[in-house]
Amino acid sequence: MTVAAHKETLGFQTEVKQLLKLMIHSLYSNKEIFLRELISNASDALDKLRFEAVSDDALYEGDSALTIRVSYDKAARTLTIADNGIGMNRAEVMDNIGTIAKSGTRQFFESLTGDQARDAQLIGQFGVGFYSAFIVADKVTLTTRRAGTGPEHGVYWESAGEGEYTIETVSKAGRGTEVVLYLREGGDEFLDDFRLRSIIRKYSDHIAVPIQMRKEPRGEEDAATEGELETVNSASALWARPRNEISAAEYHEFYKHVGHDFAEPLAYVHSRVEGTTEYTSLLYVPAHAPFDLWDRERRHGLKLYVRRVFIMESAEQLMPNYLRFIRGVVDSNDLPLNVSREILQHNKTIDTIRAGSVKKALGLLEDMAKNEPEKYAGFWKEFGKALKEGPGEDFANRERIARLLRFASTHNDSDSQNVALDDYIARMKQGQTPIYYITADSYAAARNSPHLEVFRQKGVEVLLLTDRVDEWLTASLSEYQGKPLQSVTRGALDLGALADQEEQQQQQQVADEYADLVQRLHKVLDDKVSAVRTTHRLTTSPACLVADEQAMSANLERILRSVGQEVPASKPILELNPDHPLVQRLRHEQDQARFAEWGEILFDQALLSEGGQLSDPAGFVQRINKLLLEASR
Ligand code: ADP
């Protein structure tokens, strides 16, 4: 029998030529990915064989142990990736390896600009596949035989990646495909056992079939014999195994790997979602915040796998910013293997996975808060500030996130943030509608603020908010469980049903009595305050400042100024405590110069007591000293 060698030299499709050129130039900085691509192809070929063999067992040709083998030859400077998968016939090789069958190929190439950095990104999006071999090789050969055909049906393909390839029929004993890379100059790093194994573990550890390499010969004598085959990867994806077969220790070990952490995780949740979008997720809450949690440039998100092939690290599209501390894996059954970050940004499947993963993460935190409050307190210390960004970022889950928040409060009289909004609501007074809070730049400033006096007197709890993010939080969370969140430093004090009718009448009477004083004082302080009025929110302090209902809080103004933002000057309202002896005396002060001086002091004191800065500290000191001298005379 004569076997027609049938050798042909053919030209690549135009697009293939362009792709090859581009890839070699643009992907050189990340060249190790070629191995992932070739292993991924091999794994697909094994999957296809497995699938076809379901209906035709003969395709196994008596060998159903599916493997991928990686080997190298230092002398020849070659690297070989072989699989015993489905293989290809001649027509398939020509179709698959000589042309790009993907739809949109033309448009893709038209979108290339010649700007290498930009094109490199696009090429990742396109998916480089088999051709990535040419990043590191200046000649690639592929020998393949379709499963179920005779040994004489092998196909040999060879190309230097420069526009042409040759193809001929050869004989090949085993089914499947063997790709040999003749490494370019400088590609010797891949002729290294350790390097290859670590690339395989990094990118392909969770390929479900064994990826094997020969054990390195130890000494001179050994060198003559071939080493035993060892499996380099774990050959089973942990998250793909049933939950009840995975021990806590295994979950923890896996976390250390994906989280790049030495410590054990605080909690994890492993789930498989079936239906129109199928994916598995394994999410972890770390025990400690990473040092760069607040670095805006920091990458976050989950590791994305597609059908157990590692796709990318830190797929930030899978987790919103406020959950950037969550670590873990999502493995989708629906995304294409060549999915890129750019594609992920506008992908319905990803949107569904993200929404589901956020719900899982919030559920995990809810369970911890409910069942392990001490653990949750630890979590809150590390990540509470990040979670406080949630209501502003994730409108759909606002209420759920709000339930997870913890605050310091006048109820506990401690600076640890351990009061939940639900705790607060359970303690609300009869007739109380809002959830009261104060923002300040320190716990001491919040706790000692004159604004809290009436609340203390009436036994009404006030949340003490002292993280910078609290201003952003309260701006985005205006109510919880139908109860408005109300700042005690903003707007007129309305204690509603908390004040009885008698009190209200009395307050009106006082306001009338003090109308003259209020007017005089406003004249004196006209450049500093927008209004003066009497208040019943103070019991021990003579005066305090409040912001207009619509205005920014004074604390937020200070924060914005401290980061160099221009904030339009807004004048606060000065509120007077009519029961305070200083205020009562001021009312009867006839000397206009002295009246003005006292007025200034009242204003400055009010400003100081809420942590503000005086515009003229020296003037304040002089006025005080003058008063002290007068008093001691
Ligand atoms: P992709 O894998 O994205 O389709 P590639 O350029 O990597 O693109 O491969 C093109 C095609 O060549 C594959 O779809 C597959 O049909 C075929 N192929 C590549 N490698 C192998 C292999 N090891 N075994 C069988 N077929 C392969």
XYZ file of C-alpha atoms and ligand atoms in Angstrom:
660
model
C 0.000 0.000 0.000
C 1.345 3.423 -0.827
C 0.595 6.218 1.491
C 0.306 9.443 -0.389
C 2.391 11.835 1.651
C 0.443 14.508 -0.058
C 2.636 17.348 1.065
C 1.264 20.811 0.416
C 2.468 24.282 1.153
C -0.361 26.669 1.843
C -0.769 30.318 2.762
C -2.425 31.442 5.955
C -5.594 33.436 5.759
C -4.713 37.160 5.705
C -6.074 37.665 9.190
C -3.938 34.851 10.563
C -0.844 36.531 9.183
C -1.822 39.794 10.833
C -2.633 38.050 14.077
C 0.683 36.240 14.179
C 2.657 39.395 13.607
C 0.739 41.362 16.143
C 0.848 38.715 18.775
C 4.540 38.155 18.662
C 5.113 41.859 19.181
C 2.400 42.647 21.660
C 2.237 39.676 23.956
C 5.909 39.264 24.509
C 5.721 40.714 28.017
C 3.290 38.005 29.064
C 4.632 35.188 26.979
C 4.138 32.364 29.461
C 0.418 32.358 28.669
C 1.125 30.282 25.552
C 1.310 27.247 27.802
C -2.080 27.934 29.290
C -3.537 28.277 25.801
C -2.046 25.034 24.533
C -3.013 23.127 27.661
C -6.466 24.574 27.420
C -6.763 23.365 23.805
C -5.534 19.945 24.882
C -8.066 19.889 27.676
C -10.842 20.818 25.231
C -9.720 18.024 22.936
C -9.959 15.610 25.854
C -13.390 16.946 26.745
C -14.538 16.505 23.157
C -13.223 12.962 23.065
C -14.918 12.199 26.330
C -18.129 13.597 24.959
C -17.977 11.718 21.635
C -16.889 8.503 23.298
C -20.098 8.519 25.283
C -21.835 7.312 22.146
C -18.838 5.510 20.585
C -16.612 3.753 23.061
C -14.265 2.615 20.256
C -12.855 6.128 20.065
C -10.815 5.362 23.181
C -8.882 2.799 21.152
C -8.466 0.833 24.358
C -6.898 3.754 26.208
C -9.291 5.798 28.267
C -6.742 7.351 30.614
C -6.903 10.930 29.393
C -3.786 12.992 30.011
C -1.851 16.009 28.901
C 1.918 15.653 28.806
C 4.441 18.437 28.871
C 8.078 17.665 28.105
C 11.163 19.439 26.896
C 14.451 18.667 25.234
C 17.275 20.950 26.270
C 19.594 19.906 23.477
C 17.039 20.380 20.715
C 15.563 23.432 22.542
C 12.049 22.142 22.039
C 8.987 22.052 24.228
C 6.231 19.514 23.589
C 2.608 19.538 24.662
C 0.808 16.303 23.860
C -2.677 15.063 24.510
C -4.564 11.861 23.742
C -7.750 13.713 22.920
C -9.986 13.869 19.891
C -7.272 14.896 17.381
C -7.860 16.300 13.878
C -8.007 15.022 10.320
C -6.378 16.848 7.438
C -9.372 19.011 6.609
C -9.816 19.960 10.230
C -6.195 20.989 10.558
C -6.534 23.211 7.516
C -9.754 24.703 8.785
C -8.765 25.113 12.390
C -5.115 25.997 12.220
C -4.857 27.828 8.891
C -7.877 30.062 9.279
C -9.732 31.899 11.961
C -13.336 30.878 11.861
C -14.498 33.303 14.511
C -17.239 35.643 13.536
C -16.285 39.278 13.617
C -12.663 38.575 12.691
C -12.647 41.178 9.942
C -14.089 43.901 12.188
C -11.640 42.952 14.856
C -8.673 43.510 12.608
C -10.130 46.719 11.317
C -10.298 47.988 14.869
C -6.568 47.575 15.382
C -4.718 50.844 15.403
C -1.066 49.979 15.281
C -0.704 51.314 18.822
C 0.919 48.282 20.363
C -0.259 48.756 23.940
C -3.853 49.163 22.859
C -3.722 46.375 20.323
C -2.206 44.033 22.865
C -5.321 44.480 24.976
C -7.583 43.882 22.027
C -5.749 40.770 21.129
C -6.355 39.376 24.572
C -10.001 40.050 23.995
C -9.904 38.254 20.704
C -8.260 35.210 22.187
C -4.955 34.054 20.888
C -5.267 30.305 21.218
C -2.978 28.059 19.276
C -1.091 30.904 17.605
C 0.278 32.057 20.933
C 2.852 29.311 20.433
C 4.587 31.711 18.074
C 5.221 34.176 20.877
C 7.980 31.907 22.102
C 8.645 29.669 19.099
C 10.000 30.433 15.631
C 8.829 27.086 14.378
C 5.860 25.037 15.480
C 4.954 21.551 14.385
C 1.711 19.772 15.091
C 1.194 16.068 14.613
C -2.298 14.843 15.079
C -4.630 11.966 14.413
C -8.347 11.869 14.827
C -9.571 9.328 17.345
C -11.042 6.233 15.717
C -9.011 6.430 12.479
C -6.061 4.184 11.645
C -2.434 5.077 12.385
C -1.830 5.979 8.716
C -4.223 8.932 9.004
C -1.899 11.138 10.945
C -1.407 14.725 9.825
C 1.790 16.696 10.159
C 1.642 20.467 10.083
C 4.556 22.824 10.293
C 5.047 26.551 10.140
C 7.518 29.266 10.986
C 4.596 31.622 11.526
C 5.461 33.788 8.583
C 2.611 33.425 6.181
C 2.910 29.832 5.098
C 2.498 26.385 6.475
C 3.045 22.913 5.116
C 0.808 19.999 5.725
C 1.345 16.313 4.965
C -0.059 12.954 5.832
C 2.068 10.884 8.165
C 1.612 7.868 10.312
C 0.925 8.344 13.988
C 0.421 5.500 16.415
C -1.583 7.141 19.191
C -4.622 9.329 18.686
C -4.551 12.963 19.703
C -2.295 15.910 19.126
C 1.334 16.694 19.803
C 2.530 20.260 19.463
C 6.275 20.897 19.359
C 7.641 24.387 19.897
C 11.104 25.245 18.611
C 11.932 28.015 21.002
C 13.129 31.366 19.840
C 16.398 32.708 21.011
C 15.944 33.790 24.605
C 13.178 31.257 25.191
C 15.367 28.964 27.273
C 13.550 29.821 30.463
C 10.920 27.341 29.320
C 13.449 24.525 29.170
C 13.315 24.394 32.905
C 11.461 21.844 34.949
C 10.704 24.146 37.865
C 9.545 27.025 35.691
C 7.223 24.832 33.650
C 5.716 23.222 36.700
C 5.068 26.562 38.316
C 3.421 27.976 35.173
C 1.221 24.900 34.994
C 0.249 25.223 38.638
C -0.383 28.908 38.273
C -2.669 28.732 35.288
C -3.817 25.184 34.887
C -3.836 23.636 38.314
C -7.554 23.091 38.182
C -7.687 21.537 34.765
C -9.596 18.447 35.726
C -7.330 16.014 33.850
C -3.789 15.218 34.927
C -1.038 17.301 33.371
C 2.034 15.130 33.518
C 5.768 15.717 33.350
C 8.636 13.305 33.661
C 10.533 13.340 36.890
C 13.905 15.009 36.386
C 16.761 12.520 36.224
C 18.828 12.810 39.405
C 22.375 11.799 38.526
C 24.499 10.664 35.610
C 23.215 7.092 35.707
C 19.643 8.216 35.888
C 20.058 10.475 32.894
C 20.037 7.562 30.484
C 16.642 6.352 31.645
C 13.460 8.291 31.359
C 12.023 9.549 34.610
C 8.661 8.414 35.884
C 5.595 10.408 34.953
C 4.314 12.731 37.643
C 1.119 14.693 37.709
C 1.915 18.378 38.131
C -1.538 19.775 38.735
C -4.044 18.700 41.359
C -6.203 17.510 38.478
C -9.405 18.273 40.283
C -11.017 21.616 40.837
C -11.799 21.959 44.519
C -14.879 24.099 43.962
C -16.240 21.571 41.494
C -16.372 18.900 44.168
C -19.494 18.438 46.303
C -19.442 20.483 49.469
C -19.886 17.527 51.779
C -16.703 15.954 50.408
C -14.513 18.953 51.189
C -13.090 19.405 54.665
C -12.759 22.763 56.392
C -8.981 22.321 56.249
C -9.122 21.886 52.476
C -11.266 24.986 52.121
C -8.743 26.872 54.241
C -5.747 25.664 52.222
C -7.425 26.665 49.038
C -8.120 30.113 50.480
C -4.474 30.620 51.301
C -3.723 29.877 47.681
C -6.360 32.116 46.068
C -6.171 34.826 48.718
C -2.375 34.920 48.806
C -2.774 34.916 52.542
C -1.065 33.069 55.363
C -3.975 33.371 57.763
C -7.131 31.297 57.772
C -10.244 32.919 56.369
C -12.989 34.185 58.654
C -15.789 32.525 56.700
C -16.625 31.044 53.323
C -19.577 30.059 51.205
C -19.536 27.540 48.398
C -22.467 27.290 46.042
C -23.508 26.006 42.686
C -26.111 27.868 40.708
C -28.045 26.048 38.037
C -30.532 27.318 35.500
C -30.115 29.718 32.592
C -26.788 30.904 33.957
C -24.707 28.146 35.477
C -21.793 28.827 37.708
C -20.090 27.785 40.871
C -18.761 30.255 43.359
C -16.514 29.843 46.353
C -16.252 33.083 48.308
C -14.106 33.880 51.322
C -14.040 36.654 53.900
C -10.416 37.172 54.992
C -9.599 37.720 58.653
C -7.452 40.784 58.022
C -7.640 43.758 55.735
C -4.775 43.880 53.250
C -2.476 46.875 53.577
C -3.737 48.306 50.321
C -7.482 48.055 50.955
C -7.730 51.824 50.542
C -5.549 52.045 47.487
C -7.804 53.113 44.642
C -5.565 51.480 42.076
C -5.687 48.178 43.835
C -7.111 45.303 41.882
C -9.909 43.480 43.525
C -12.442 40.885 42.664
C -12.558 37.182 42.222
C -10.587 34.697 40.226
C -12.567 33.815 37.163
C -12.609 30.345 35.671
C -14.540 29.197 32.704
C -15.291 25.517 32.817
C -12.431 25.061 35.229
C -9.903 26.775 33.006
C -8.336 29.719 34.768
C -9.223 32.899 32.923
C -8.162 35.810 35.045
C -7.047 37.005 38.402
C -9.010 39.845 40.076
C -12.025 40.001 37.797
C -13.246 43.224 39.379
C -16.509 43.019 37.443
C -17.490 40.170 39.728
C -17.542 42.190 42.946
C -18.538 45.770 43.665
C -16.009 48.051 45.275
C -17.487 47.921 48.750
C -16.998 44.137 48.774
C -13.476 44.376 47.374
C -12.119 42.360 50.296
C -13.997 39.199 49.265
C -11.662 36.565 47.814
C -12.410 33.413 45.898
C -13.394 31.851 42.641
C -16.239 31.990 40.186
C -16.395 29.252 37.602
C -18.827 29.918 34.782
C -20.178 27.356 32.371
C -21.450 29.960 29.959
C -18.635 32.396 29.211
C -16.218 31.855 26.327
C -12.683 30.881 27.278
C -11.207 33.889 25.557
C -13.246 36.328 27.586
C -11.343 39.500 28.468
C -11.770 42.250 31.020
C -13.225 44.501 28.347
C -15.827 41.929 27.412
C -16.722 41.347 31.059
C -17.761 44.950 31.423
C -20.745 44.544 29.165
C -21.788 41.003 29.631
C -25.185 39.816 30.763
C -23.850 36.549 32.135
C -21.367 38.461 34.252
C -24.092 40.787 35.516
C -26.116 37.790 36.640
C -23.127 36.134 38.283
C -22.174 39.358 40.023
C -25.652 39.943 41.395
C -25.742 36.356 42.654
C -22.272 36.552 44.166
C -23.063 39.798 45.978
C -26.136 38.156 47.488
C -24.032 35.198 48.606
C -21.416 37.461 50.150
C -24.028 39.514 51.988
C -25.723 36.318 53.153
C -22.407 35.069 54.489
C -21.955 38.283 56.466
C -25.547 38.148 57.714
C -25.035 34.613 59.013
C -21.846 35.650 60.743
C -23.493 38.696 62.301
C -26.372 36.590 63.560
C -24.633 33.424 64.684
C -21.110 34.527 65.527
C -21.354 38.136 66.689
C -17.824 38.147 68.083
C -16.399 37.043 64.797
C -18.524 39.655 63.110
C -17.130 42.317 65.423
C -13.666 41.287 64.228
C -14.815 41.500 60.650
C -16.327 44.921 61.272
C -13.088 46.276 62.680
C -11.212 45.220 59.568
C -13.718 45.921 56.831
C -16.542 48.008 58.295
C -15.388 51.192 56.605
C -15.448 49.469 53.224
C -18.942 48.114 53.835
C -20.126 51.621 54.708
C -19.534 52.531 51.052
C -22.196 49.985 50.165
C -25.463 51.898 50.465
C -24.041 54.574 48.165
C -22.712 52.096 45.640
C -25.282 49.331 45.591
C -28.752 50.765 45.603
C -30.484 47.421 45.106
C -29.013 45.960 48.284
C -29.131 49.133 50.366
C -31.416 47.809 53.068
C -29.474 44.552 53.444
C -26.176 46.358 53.695
C -27.662 48.837 56.184
C -28.661 45.945 58.428
C -25.005 44.881 58.520
C -23.707 48.283 59.611
C -22.438 48.877 63.142
C -22.001 52.165 64.988
C -20.831 53.650 68.221
C -23.754 55.062 70.154
C -24.647 57.037 73.256
C -26.364 53.881 74.479
C -23.109 51.967 74.934
C -20.984 54.944 75.809
C -17.993 53.278 74.206
C -16.089 54.027 71.038
C -16.441 50.513 69.680
C -18.803 50.278 66.759
C -21.207 47.566 67.806
C -24.726 48.953 67.583
C -26.853 47.789 64.653
C -29.653 49.924 63.280
C -32.069 47.185 64.349
C -30.776 47.438 67.937
C -31.347 51.165 67.790
C -34.888 50.803 66.482
C -35.732 48.311 69.213
C -34.739 50.937 71.803
C -36.531 53.888 70.219
C -38.717 55.930 72.564
C -42.452 56.013 72.273
C -43.260 58.691 69.731
C -39.742 58.814 68.253
C -39.709 58.772 64.452
C -36.126 59.398 63.254
C -32.927 57.531 63.908
C -30.734 60.280 65.353
C -27.026 60.527 64.636
C -24.193 62.971 64.895
C -21.125 63.112 62.669
C -17.856 64.443 64.030
C -14.194 63.928 63.369
C -13.485 62.076 66.587
C -15.356 59.975 69.089
C -14.660 62.521 71.859
C -15.990 65.387 69.765
C -19.136 63.448 68.944
C -19.726 62.210 72.463
C -19.244 65.615 74.110
C -21.102 67.638 71.549
C -23.606 70.090 73.050
C -26.080 68.872 70.440
C -26.585 65.703 72.437
C -27.677 67.416 75.645
C -31.415 67.269 75.160
C -31.190 63.693 73.876
C -29.363 62.654 77.016
C -31.931 64.426 79.126
C -34.784 62.613 77.392
C -32.932 59.303 77.237
C -32.997 59.212 73.435
C -30.141 57.306 71.828
C -27.894 58.992 69.256
C -25.473 57.183 66.944
C -21.964 58.622 67.023
C -20.466 58.591 63.530
C -16.801 59.434 63.313
C -15.423 57.729 60.195
C -14.897 59.933 57.182
C -17.000 57.599 55.080
C -19.953 58.243 57.422
C -20.709 61.525 55.670
C -20.948 59.653 52.392
C -22.976 56.927 54.074
C -25.533 59.267 55.608
C -25.837 61.113 52.305
C -26.839 57.881 50.585
C -28.795 56.213 53.352
C -31.604 58.585 54.176
C -33.781 55.987 55.864
C -33.816 52.482 57.203
C -36.936 50.385 57.830
C -39.019 53.426 56.994
C -37.311 55.500 59.688
C -35.496 58.614 58.479
C -31.896 59.095 59.553
C -31.685 62.536 61.109
C -28.562 64.478 61.989
C -28.823 66.211 65.346
C -26.645 69.054 64.092
C -28.780 69.944 61.144
C -32.077 71.807 60.911
C -34.457 72.841 63.642
C -34.761 70.375 66.453
C -38.037 68.578 66.102
C -38.522 66.081 68.818
C -42.073 65.613 67.630
C -44.065 63.513 70.015
C -41.024 63.293 72.288
C -41.843 66.792 73.540
C -45.203 67.147 75.279
C -47.653 69.922 74.636
C -46.782 71.838 77.737
C -43.138 71.893 76.734
C -44.002 73.095 73.251
C -46.077 75.964 74.600
C -43.334 76.931 76.954
C -40.800 76.921 74.133
C -42.910 79.315 72.117
C -43.211 81.599 75.110
C -39.440 81.588 75.587
C -38.868 82.358 71.930
C -41.090 85.418 72.250
C -39.325 86.580 75.384
C -35.919 86.309 73.725
C -36.894 87.899 70.422
C -35.038 91.110 71.251
C -31.832 89.381 72.248
C -31.952 87.207 69.160
C -32.277 90.246 66.937
C -29.464 92.176 68.604
C -27.136 89.204 68.489
C -27.832 88.502 64.839
C -26.828 92.085 64.030
C -23.509 91.618 65.851
C -22.772 88.250 64.229
C -24.272 88.998 60.850
C -21.135 88.076 58.911
C -20.855 84.712 60.700
C -24.337 83.272 61.126
C -27.401 83.029 58.954
C -29.769 83.189 61.911
C -29.961 83.213 65.698
C -32.692 81.433 67.628
C -33.437 79.949 71.004
C -33.331 76.221 71.393
C -34.297 73.577 73.875
C -31.655 71.139 72.675
C -29.128 72.442 75.196
C -29.173 71.777 78.921
C -25.661 72.719 80.045
C -24.035 74.628 77.179
C -24.965 78.250 76.457
C -24.993 77.939 72.660
C -24.408 75.677 69.701
C -24.250 75.881 65.928
C -26.517 73.962 63.622
C -26.468 73.605 59.875
C -29.403 74.466 57.708
C -31.582 71.452 56.843
C -30.396 71.580 53.222
C -26.788 72.538 53.926
C -23.784 70.284 54.184
C -22.875 69.339 57.722
C -20.026 71.320 59.247
C -18.090 68.071 59.622
C -18.375 67.311 55.911
C -17.277 70.861 55.085
C -14.187 70.360 57.235
C -13.412 66.994 55.610
C -13.714 68.431 52.119
C -11.510 71.409 52.970
C -8.916 69.105 54.523
C -8.561 67.275 51.223
C -8.176 70.550 49.376
C -11.676 70.885 47.980
C -13.259 74.262 47.676
C -16.452 74.421 49.633
C -18.775 77.396 49.269
C -18.935 79.204 52.597
C -22.194 78.435 54.350
C -23.271 80.238 57.496
C -24.552 78.172 60.386
C -27.422 79.039 62.691
C -26.512 80.052 66.251
C -28.829 78.510 68.803
C -29.043 79.857 72.356
C -29.879 78.045 75.538
C -32.385 80.371 77.264
C -31.843 78.617 80.588
C -28.146 79.324 80.669
C -27.093 82.163 83.065
C -24.721 83.652 80.464
C -27.509 83.966 77.957
C -29.834 85.370 80.575
C -27.264 88.004 81.555
C -26.556 88.886 77.976
C -30.221 89.669 77.548
C -29.883 92.493 80.045
C -26.526 93.794 78.871
C -26.898 97.484 78.009
C -23.286 98.233 77.081
C -23.219 97.630 73.313
C -19.426 97.067 73.096
C -19.517 94.480 75.809
C -22.621 92.886 74.325
C -20.775 92.464 71.043
C -17.762 90.934 72.778
C -19.898 88.406 74.635
C -21.711 87.575 71.459
C -18.410 86.809 69.721
C -17.346 84.609 72.605
C -20.584 82.638 72.527
C -20.157 82.030 68.840
C -16.502 80.992 69.148
C -17.281 78.626 72.008
C -20.047 76.982 70.032
C -17.658 76.530 67.138
C -14.928 75.089 69.354
C -17.237 72.651 71.063
C -18.106 70.944 67.802
C -14.483 70.614 66.763
C -14.356 73.645 64.490
C -11.494 76.081 64.064
C -11.693 79.703 65.071
C -11.017 82.229 62.364
C -9.340 84.545 64.925
C -8.001 82.461 67.856
C -5.882 85.338 69.229
C -8.935 87.595 69.346
C -10.811 84.904 71.249
C -8.028 84.565 73.821
C -7.894 88.335 74.318
C -11.617 88.576 74.891
C -11.581 85.707 77.373
C -8.646 87.169 79.288
C -10.347 90.521 79.504
C -13.381 88.853 81.033
C -11.271 86.882 83.492
C -9.558 90.048 84.668
C -12.858 91.833 85.099
C -14.231 88.906 87.081
C -11.234 88.731 89.408
C -11.265 92.441 90.150
P -9.831 28.199 20.002
O -9.273 27.159 20.899
O -10.171 29.460 20.689
O -10.926 27.700 19.124
P -7.281 27.974 18.747
O -6.574 28.800 17.727
O -6.560 27.740 20.002
O -8.679 28.631 18.970
O -7.596 26.576 18.114
C -8.319 26.487 16.925
C -8.945 25.133 16.801
O -7.943 24.146 16.555
C -9.647 24.636 18.040
O -10.944 25.141 18.110
C -9.629 23.137 17.830
O -10.683 22.746 16.962
C -8.336 22.930 17.105
N -7.307 22.483 18.048
C -6.342 23.219 18.615
N -5.569 22.479 19.430
C -6.076 21.236 19.391
C -5.743 19.984 20.026
N -4.730 19.896 20.905
N -6.489 18.919 19.736
C -7.514 18.987 18.861
N -7.879 20.125 18.254
C -7.179 21.234 18.488
